[in-house]
Amino acid sequence: MKNINHLLIFFLAIVVGLGINSCTDDFEEINTDPLALTADKVDASLIGLAFSQTQYATMNGLHWRFQISQNLFSDLYAQYYATTAANFDSDLNVQVGRWSDLCWESFYGQAAPNIKFVEDFTMSEGNEDPVANAVAKIWRVMGYHRITDYYGPVPYFEFGNAELSVPYDSQESIYRDFFTTLDEAVAVLKANPDGVAFGSRDLIYGGNAASWLTFANTLRLRLAMRVRFVDPGLAQAEAEKAVADGVMESNDQNATVLTNDISLNPITTITNWGEYRMSATMESVLKGYDDPRTKHLFSPAANGDSEDDPDSFPYEGLQNGQSKVAKGSDLNNPHSDVGPTFLPVGRGGTNPRIVVIRAAEAWFLRAEGAELGWNMGVGTEEAYNNGIETSMIEWGEGGAAASYINSTAVPAAPSTSLGPVADVPVKFDAGRALEQIGTQKWLALYPDGWEAWAELRRTGFPKTYARLGSENPDVAANETMRKMTYVSSEFDNNGPAVEAAIQLGENGGQDNGSIRVWWDPN
């Protein structure tokens, strides 16, 4: 599995898309049915390579795509990091157009065509593979939930319709179809518990159908909790169904994409560019909790701030929303880079696998459900503690879990000029359960800022510092960006469909960073 011919994957990706590599060039090419173009060009034996490419592309494995899709947007909105580059304005709530265009293209020009190709091919005449098709369906839900969580209404049902324009669908209709699609896929996997899909070309589970069933159930739980404020009945029913069918409970079930010396974890590349550092929110939480995961998540600052007692806590965070003037000086050395795990291999890094979804998250989702009175098979406190312990074990700190779980520590002041970000303790407090769950889940999700931003919007936790400044007239410095606005290439090439999407009830005729997506509570 580590010796995949990446040139062949690249070639196959070009064949699958037949040049569909830039949504800024020709919308007609992007919206052409990939199967119709390639069914006679791709042998069934190569479908696994297409799925490998689909997995890597969906998670933005290529370093620059990851940077412009996640690191410069959701990683900052979730306050995992703050930018240190003077000309990077996204930390000031500015949606830089070129980056956003490339973010959109990274999904609709790269991942979506491959997703469609693999799903269609595995149910086409002569190539039928029900188990592979079920896995492809699950991966479609995974990919599209990420893009709709960013933008709200997006092209979904008619993507690849071979027309000059493709309509956008409401996020509500997309989410409801997610659950239907997962039902279809789960039924097939249950009927084929010993099935294999894509074999070693599956970069997550090596083709194991039983593992994909657990993945599907865990993804269902994530999506069920996402909609709990807008459709509590649906959320409860889907969450209870997921738990009853079996969700992730231990780290050996985690879904992560394989990396190697060619397909690197993108963080190991972009961190060498020196354009971001740990946020002040992260420092306040990790420092106050004396969190044993700190040394894995971040590196000590090369030149710490003396007012923050660097000898006892040498990890330094930077408040989000720094001005261009402030970023004109060196902000890298006084603040913490990512942890040794994520550093380039040449600097001692390990090139870790790319996170998709993990057991710790599932425990925190179950804790939230239990707190609401849903049947999660476990009580709130037990699920919460299991989430912490599972995350600790994942980072090699299982021995410290018990003392951490019983700690009454609260977030600390990152400097003499900035107070603690919150006062919520680690030790379970029934009166503050939802804040504790949200805060600890935020830590456990790291470095998945894509998911962390979605959960911050949905739950309001963890509490974060106000930015020092905002250059977005619709989103103040003390507010959180609620969605990504639609991109210029779509207005240029698919304008009527975009305008119709903006008029959907979910958008209320507006498109700016203060507009909430369908599942985001008002």
XYZ file of C-alpha atoms in Angstrom:
522
model
C 0.000 0.000 0.000
C 2.930 2.334 0.591
C 4.227 1.840 -2.933
C 1.292 3.251 -4.892
C 2.379 4.551 -8.263
C 1.452 8.195 -7.781
C 2.177 9.081 -11.378
C -0.464 6.550 -12.364
C -2.875 8.033 -9.842
C -2.205 11.466 -11.274
C -2.739 10.158 -14.791
C -5.948 8.451 -13.730
C -7.166 11.623 -12.060
C -6.675 13.436 -15.366
C -8.495 10.673 -17.225
C -11.332 10.676 -14.714
C -11.764 14.390 -15.093
C -10.549 14.636 -18.715
C -8.927 17.913 -17.911
C -11.366 18.832 -15.153
C -8.699 20.468 -13.064
C -9.746 24.093 -12.759
C -13.224 25.392 -12.083
C -11.950 28.837 -13.035
C -11.391 27.799 -16.635
C -14.510 26.191 -18.086
C -17.598 25.296 -16.105
C -18.888 23.063 -18.880
C -15.881 20.788 -18.427
C -16.347 20.570 -14.678
C -19.998 19.745 -14.971
C -19.557 16.927 -17.473
C -20.450 13.429 -16.329
C -17.099 11.758 -15.492
C -18.458 8.234 -16.078
C -19.745 9.028 -19.535
C -16.308 10.303 -20.446
C -14.187 7.559 -18.975
C -16.030 4.260 -18.716
C -14.395 3.070 -21.895
C -10.979 4.352 -20.865
C -10.531 2.897 -17.379
C -10.149 -0.791 -16.731
C -11.975 -2.104 -13.669
C -8.665 -3.136 -12.166
C -7.713 0.530 -11.894
C -10.771 1.621 -9.926
C -8.847 1.219 -6.673
C -6.365 3.833 -7.862
C -9.236 6.192 -8.540
C -10.519 5.614 -5.014
C -7.063 6.311 -3.554
C -7.005 9.609 -5.413
C -10.530 10.353 -4.207
C -9.602 9.823 -0.571
C -6.469 11.956 -0.743
C -8.173 14.734 -2.728
C -11.245 14.881 -0.489
C -9.055 15.479 2.546
C -6.925 18.028 0.623
C -3.802 15.967 0.990
C -1.811 18.111 -1.442
C -0.092 20.722 0.718
C -1.135 23.921 -1.063
C -4.723 22.740 -1.432
C -4.814 22.023 2.280
C -3.429 25.463 3.056
C -5.937 27.427 0.971
C -8.870 25.167 1.903
C -8.366 24.625 5.629
C -5.320 26.239 7.189
C -6.143 29.771 6.004
C -9.826 29.492 6.886
C -11.282 26.947 9.314
C -8.051 26.384 11.269
C -8.099 30.114 12.047
C -11.854 30.380 12.597
C -11.618 27.501 15.076
C -8.675 29.291 16.730
C -6.277 26.408 16.586
C -3.778 28.804 15.043
C -3.225 32.497 14.324
C -1.451 33.789 11.226
C 1.945 35.465 11.370
C 2.274 36.391 7.683
C 1.726 40.122 7.114
C -0.359 39.764 3.945
C -2.617 36.967 5.176
C -5.936 38.673 5.950
C -8.167 35.665 6.599
C -7.392 35.906 10.323
C -9.079 39.320 10.147
C -12.306 37.621 8.980
C -11.495 38.454 5.359
C -12.362 35.758 2.833
C -9.543 36.186 0.353
C -11.110 35.569 -3.055
C -8.328 33.695 -4.799
C -7.897 31.298 -1.878
C -11.620 30.729 -1.660
C -11.821 30.041 -5.411
C -9.096 27.433 -5.047
C -10.833 25.937 -2.005
C -13.998 25.481 -4.071
C -12.011 24.109 -7.002
C -10.161 21.682 -4.765
C -13.448 19.959 -4.075
C -15.484 20.483 -7.243
C -12.566 20.279 -9.654
C -10.680 17.440 -7.960
C -12.569 15.441 -5.338
C -16.169 15.595 -6.585
C -15.497 14.281 -10.121
C -13.552 11.352 -8.686
C -16.229 10.658 -6.076
C -18.856 10.528 -8.804
C -16.703 8.447 -11.095
C -15.980 5.782 -8.487
C -19.594 5.563 -7.312
C -20.988 5.403 -10.853
C -18.359 2.972 -12.123
C -18.934 0.472 -9.306
C -22.592 0.143 -10.240
C -22.190 0.303 -14.032
C -23.007 -2.688 -16.211
C -20.211 -5.212 -16.156
C -18.417 -3.505 -13.274
C -20.947 -4.040 -10.477
C -19.354 -4.229 -7.038
C -21.967 -3.636 -4.310
C -19.480 -3.438 -1.435
C -17.212 -0.974 -3.238
C -20.254 1.026 -4.266
C -21.431 1.165 -0.650
C -18.029 2.460 0.447
C -18.095 5.025 -2.363
C -21.517 6.223 -1.178
C -20.204 6.651 2.358
C -17.245 8.618 1.033
C -19.600 10.831 -0.994
C -21.376 11.746 2.233
C -18.037 12.412 3.901
C -16.862 14.725 1.143
C -20.060 16.632 0.579
C -20.800 17.218 4.252
C -17.491 19.054 4.509
C -18.182 21.349 1.559
C -21.785 22.120 2.514
C -20.697 22.843 6.087
C -18.416 25.510 4.627
C -20.793 27.123 2.152
C -24.371 26.046 2.901
C -26.335 25.259 -0.297
C -24.038 23.686 -2.906
C -24.366 21.599 -6.083
C -25.135 18.046 -5.007
C -27.982 16.107 -6.617
C -27.213 17.204 -10.188
C -23.442 17.506 -10.084
C -22.180 16.003 -13.329
C -25.467 16.548 -15.172
C -23.656 17.341 -18.468
C -25.423 20.698 -18.700
C -23.928 24.178 -18.879
C -25.345 24.974 -15.447
C -25.835 22.913 -12.326
C -28.321 23.979 -9.630
C -27.489 24.350 -5.976
C -29.430 22.323 -3.422
C -30.509 23.440 0.027
C -28.354 22.187 2.857
C -31.444 20.706 4.477
C -32.198 18.549 1.428
C -28.550 17.512 1.179
C -28.357 16.497 4.827
C -31.574 14.504 4.624
C -30.170 12.660 1.625
C -26.998 11.923 3.587
C -28.996 9.802 6.026
C -30.800 7.999 3.200
C -27.500 7.326 1.445
C -25.948 5.976 4.630
C -28.975 3.681 5.065
C -28.372 2.243 1.593
C -24.666 1.748 2.174
C -25.034 0.282 5.651
C -27.570 -2.281 4.426
C -25.064 -3.557 1.859
C -22.187 -3.696 4.344
C -24.304 -5.526 6.906
C -25.144 -8.083 4.263
C -21.448 -8.494 3.405
C -19.569 -8.411 6.740
C -16.536 -10.155 5.260
C -16.525 -8.050 2.111
C -13.535 -6.228 0.673
C -13.631 -2.946 -1.236
C -10.674 -1.625 -3.243
C -8.237 -3.797 -1.292
C -4.907 -2.189 -0.496
C -5.853 0.819 -2.613
C -8.177 1.879 0.193
C -5.842 4.234 2.077
C -7.928 4.143 5.259
C -8.990 0.566 6.040
C -7.273 -1.539 3.409
C -10.628 -2.571 1.983
C -12.175 -3.962 5.192
C -15.971 -3.689 4.859
C -16.588 -4.188 8.591
C -14.410 -1.178 9.380
C -16.291 0.893 6.815
C -19.538 -0.067 8.532
C -18.223 1.343 11.802
C -17.049 4.436 9.918
C -20.519 4.908 8.405
C -22.186 4.641 11.801
C -19.772 7.138 13.336
C -20.271 9.551 10.459
C -24.033 9.199 10.946
C -23.582 10.111 14.609
C -21.587 13.215 13.668
C -24.202 14.352 11.166
C -27.086 13.548 13.497
C -25.661 15.775 16.191
C -25.029 18.476 13.619
C -28.762 18.855 12.949
C -30.011 18.630 16.509
C -30.997 22.288 16.780
C -32.997 22.356 13.537
C -34.595 18.884 13.659
C -34.264 17.353 17.144
C -36.423 14.358 16.267
C -34.331 13.422 13.246
C -31.134 14.020 15.191
C -32.160 11.724 18.035
C -33.406 8.963 15.743
C -30.248 8.989 13.620
C -27.906 9.219 16.602
C -29.576 6.324 18.369
C -29.513 4.284 15.155
C -25.791 4.955 14.772
C -24.948 3.887 18.323
C -27.139 0.794 18.118
C -25.338 -0.309 14.945
C -21.897 0.324 16.455
C -19.697 3.426 16.378
C -15.982 3.870 17.004
C -14.927 3.274 20.603
C -11.161 2.726 20.433
C -8.310 4.259 18.484
C -7.687 1.138 16.411
C -10.958 2.017 14.662
C -9.917 5.573 13.786
C -10.209 6.646 10.157
C -7.004 8.230 8.894
C -5.569 8.442 5.376
C -2.253 6.732 4.754
C 0.747 8.948 4.078
C 4.180 8.048 2.746
C 7.322 9.730 1.456
C 5.464 10.942 -1.631
C 1.967 11.617 -0.292
C 2.835 13.602 2.810
C 0.630 14.905 5.556
C 0.197 18.482 4.272
C 0.889 20.051 7.668
C 4.447 18.730 7.542
C 5.029 20.846 4.444
C 3.127 24.050 5.132
C 4.483 24.495 8.653
C 7.942 24.955 7.115
C 6.618 28.077 5.411
C 6.400 29.812 8.806
C 3.032 31.521 8.321
C 1.073 30.529 11.443
C 1.535 29.695 15.113
C -0.454 28.393 18.080
C -3.385 30.604 19.087
C -3.770 32.352 22.441
C -7.014 30.415 22.999
C -5.117 27.169 22.658
C -2.412 28.363 25.038
C -4.943 29.415 27.670
C -6.636 26.023 27.611
C -3.545 23.813 27.423
C -1.619 25.847 29.990
C -4.452 26.008 32.484
C -5.237 22.327 32.238
C -1.534 21.387 32.300
C -2.565 19.165 29.429
C -0.105 16.289 28.851
C -0.917 16.360 25.121
C 0.637 19.819 24.772
C 4.106 18.551 23.897
C 2.622 16.482 21.080
C 0.362 19.178 19.650
C 2.844 22.070 19.737
C 6.534 22.847 20.049
C 8.095 25.165 22.624
C 8.516 28.701 21.344
C 12.027 29.349 20.075
C 12.084 32.643 21.993
C 9.300 32.705 24.567
C 7.660 35.721 26.172
C 9.273 36.407 29.549
C 6.022 37.742 31.011
C 4.491 34.298 30.500
C 7.049 32.379 32.577
C 8.390 30.341 29.622
C 10.546 28.153 31.842
C 7.495 26.460 33.366
C 5.294 26.632 30.259
C 7.403 27.266 27.181
C 4.466 27.130 24.767
C 3.322 30.517 23.521
C 0.101 31.403 21.739
C -0.729 34.406 19.580
C -4.038 36.232 19.756
C -5.970 36.027 16.505
C -6.585 39.084 14.355
C -3.138 40.647 14.426
C -2.746 43.773 12.315
C -0.500 43.937 9.269
C 1.811 46.227 11.204
C 2.128 43.764 14.081
C 2.773 40.935 11.644
C 5.505 42.968 10.020
C 7.770 42.000 12.912
C 8.907 38.486 13.764
C 5.986 36.677 15.382
C 7.248 33.176 14.644
C 10.111 32.807 17.100
C 8.167 34.109 20.122
C 5.268 31.694 19.476
C 4.823 27.948 19.190
C 4.932 25.998 15.954
C 3.090 22.696 15.568
C 4.241 19.768 17.648
C 7.059 17.379 16.733
C 4.596 14.900 15.245
C 3.702 17.392 12.491
C 7.106 18.893 11.799
C 8.835 17.981 8.527
C 10.650 14.665 8.727
C 13.937 16.512 8.339
C 13.149 18.370 11.567
C 12.186 15.237 13.470
C 8.580 14.897 12.356
C 6.775 11.601 11.774
C 4.581 12.394 8.722
C 1.402 11.213 10.519
C -1.637 9.894 8.722
C -4.309 12.449 7.771
C -7.203 12.614 10.230
C -10.716 11.844 8.959
C -12.755 10.856 12.036
C -11.736 9.318 15.362
C -13.140 7.410 18.316
C -12.599 10.247 20.803
C -14.985 12.424 18.809
C -17.607 9.661 18.860
C -17.430 9.490 22.673
C -17.969 13.239 22.988
C -20.890 13.100 20.567
C -22.410 10.322 22.666
C -21.848 12.401 25.793
C -23.818 15.249 24.254
C -26.590 12.911 23.205
C -26.763 11.344 26.641
C -26.983 14.801 28.192
C -30.062 15.381 26.034
C -31.665 12.185 27.298
C -31.014 10.121 24.165
C -30.135 6.423 24.326
C -26.414 6.491 23.748
C -25.717 3.247 25.582
C -23.764 5.176 28.195
C -24.259 8.090 30.589
C -23.014 11.624 29.997
C -20.142 11.551 32.482
C -18.870 8.145 31.443
C -18.917 9.046 27.753
C -17.189 12.371 28.488
C -14.453 10.668 30.489
C -14.082 7.981 27.815
C -13.602 10.711 25.222
C -10.780 12.267 27.225
C -9.123 8.931 27.915
C -9.358 7.834 24.280
C -7.731 11.060 23.129
C -5.001 10.722 25.740
C -4.263 7.179 24.611
C -4.165 8.317 20.990
C -1.396 10.776 21.842
C 0.518 8.283 24.003
C -0.572 9.809 27.306
C -2.988 7.147 28.545
C -1.210 6.936 31.890
C -2.063 10.573 32.600
C -5.761 10.239 31.771
C -7.067 9.493 35.263
C -5.431 12.472 36.961
C -6.425 14.770 34.110
C -10.052 13.613 34.229
C -10.192 14.404 37.942
C -8.498 17.783 37.632
C -10.334 20.893 38.779
C -7.929 23.079 36.807
C -9.344 25.792 34.553
C -7.875 27.711 31.591
C -5.072 30.115 32.489
C -4.058 33.618 31.433
C -1.658 33.330 28.488
C 0.007 36.626 29.465
C -0.266 39.456 31.978
C -2.272 41.445 29.438
C -4.844 38.765 28.633
C -7.004 36.922 31.149
C -8.115 33.267 30.980
C -10.335 32.464 28.019
C -12.845 30.598 30.222
C -13.290 29.151 33.708
C -14.585 25.680 32.837
C -12.803 22.833 34.688
C -11.845 19.442 33.317
C -13.529 17.401 36.041
C -17.091 16.635 35.059
C -19.668 19.101 36.359
C -23.258 18.209 35.508
C -24.182 21.876 35.524
C -21.647 22.691 32.805
C -21.614 19.441 30.885
C -22.192 20.849 27.400
C -19.420 23.438 27.744
C -17.040 20.784 29.040
C -17.925 18.402 26.226
C -17.456 21.128 23.613
C -14.126 22.241 25.047
C -12.630 18.775 25.371
C -13.935 17.744 21.954
C -12.203 20.798 20.458
C -8.929 19.581 21.930
C -9.522 16.013 20.786
C -10.364 17.064 17.219
C -6.982 18.761 16.725
C -5.623 19.234 14.068
C -8.962 18.921 12.218
C -9.886 22.601 12.087
C -12.513 21.891 9.415
C -14.605 19.921 11.901
C -13.644 22.077 14.880
C -14.993 25.225 13.179
C -18.276 23.473 12.391
C -18.670 22.399 16.011
C -17.687 25.828 17.343
C -20.454 27.362 15.237
C -22.978 24.735 16.262
C -22.310 24.607 20.004
C -20.610 27.920 20.819
C -17.809 26.000 22.560
C -15.075 26.316 23.406
C -15.155 29.955 24.397
C -12.557 31.842 22.382
C -10.853 35.207 22.569
C -12.130 38.055 20.463
C -9.847 38.860 17.578
C -7.712 41.946 17.912
C -9.299 43.239 14.737
C -11.665 42.433 11.890
C -11.688 43.868 8.383
C -15.012 42.249 7.540
C -17.928 44.716 7.943
C -20.346 41.813 8.452
C -18.370 39.963 11.139
C -17.038 41.859 14.136
C -13.802 41.003 15.909
C -15.749 39.388 18.761
C -17.876 37.297 16.404
C -17.280 33.996 14.637
C -17.406 33.632 10.865
C -20.561 31.593 10.164
C -19.979 30.495 6.548
C -17.839 30.907 3.479
C -19.341 33.121 0.777
C -19.712 31.895 -2.795
C -16.741 32.208 -5.086
C -16.174 34.480 -8.070
C -15.641 31.622 -10.519
C -19.133 30.367 -9.786
C -20.663 33.803 -10.337
C -18.767 33.952 -13.625
C -19.626 30.486 -14.901
C -22.770 29.386 -13.048
C -24.236 32.748 -12.073
C -28.002 32.085 -12.201
C -27.614 28.970 -10.061
C -25.552 30.865 -7.477
C -28.053 33.717 -7.360
C -30.873 31.202 -6.898
C -28.937 29.580 -4.045
C -28.542 32.925 -2.305
C -32.298 33.419 -2.487
C -32.977 30.110 -0.737
C -34.599 30.511 2.657
C -31.406 29.366 4.348
C -29.564 32.415 3.005
C -32.416 34.916 3.123
C -31.230 36.690 -0.006
C -27.780 37.485 1.392
C -24.345 35.976 1.119
C -21.811 37.106 3.698
C -19.820 35.744 6.602
C -22.580 36.426 9.135
C -25.181 34.232 7.397
C -25.761 30.966 9.223
C -25.987 27.655 7.406
C -29.139 25.592 7.903
C -27.985 23.590 10.920
C -26.360 26.547 12.710
C -28.634 27.565 15.629
C -30.009 31.102 15.498
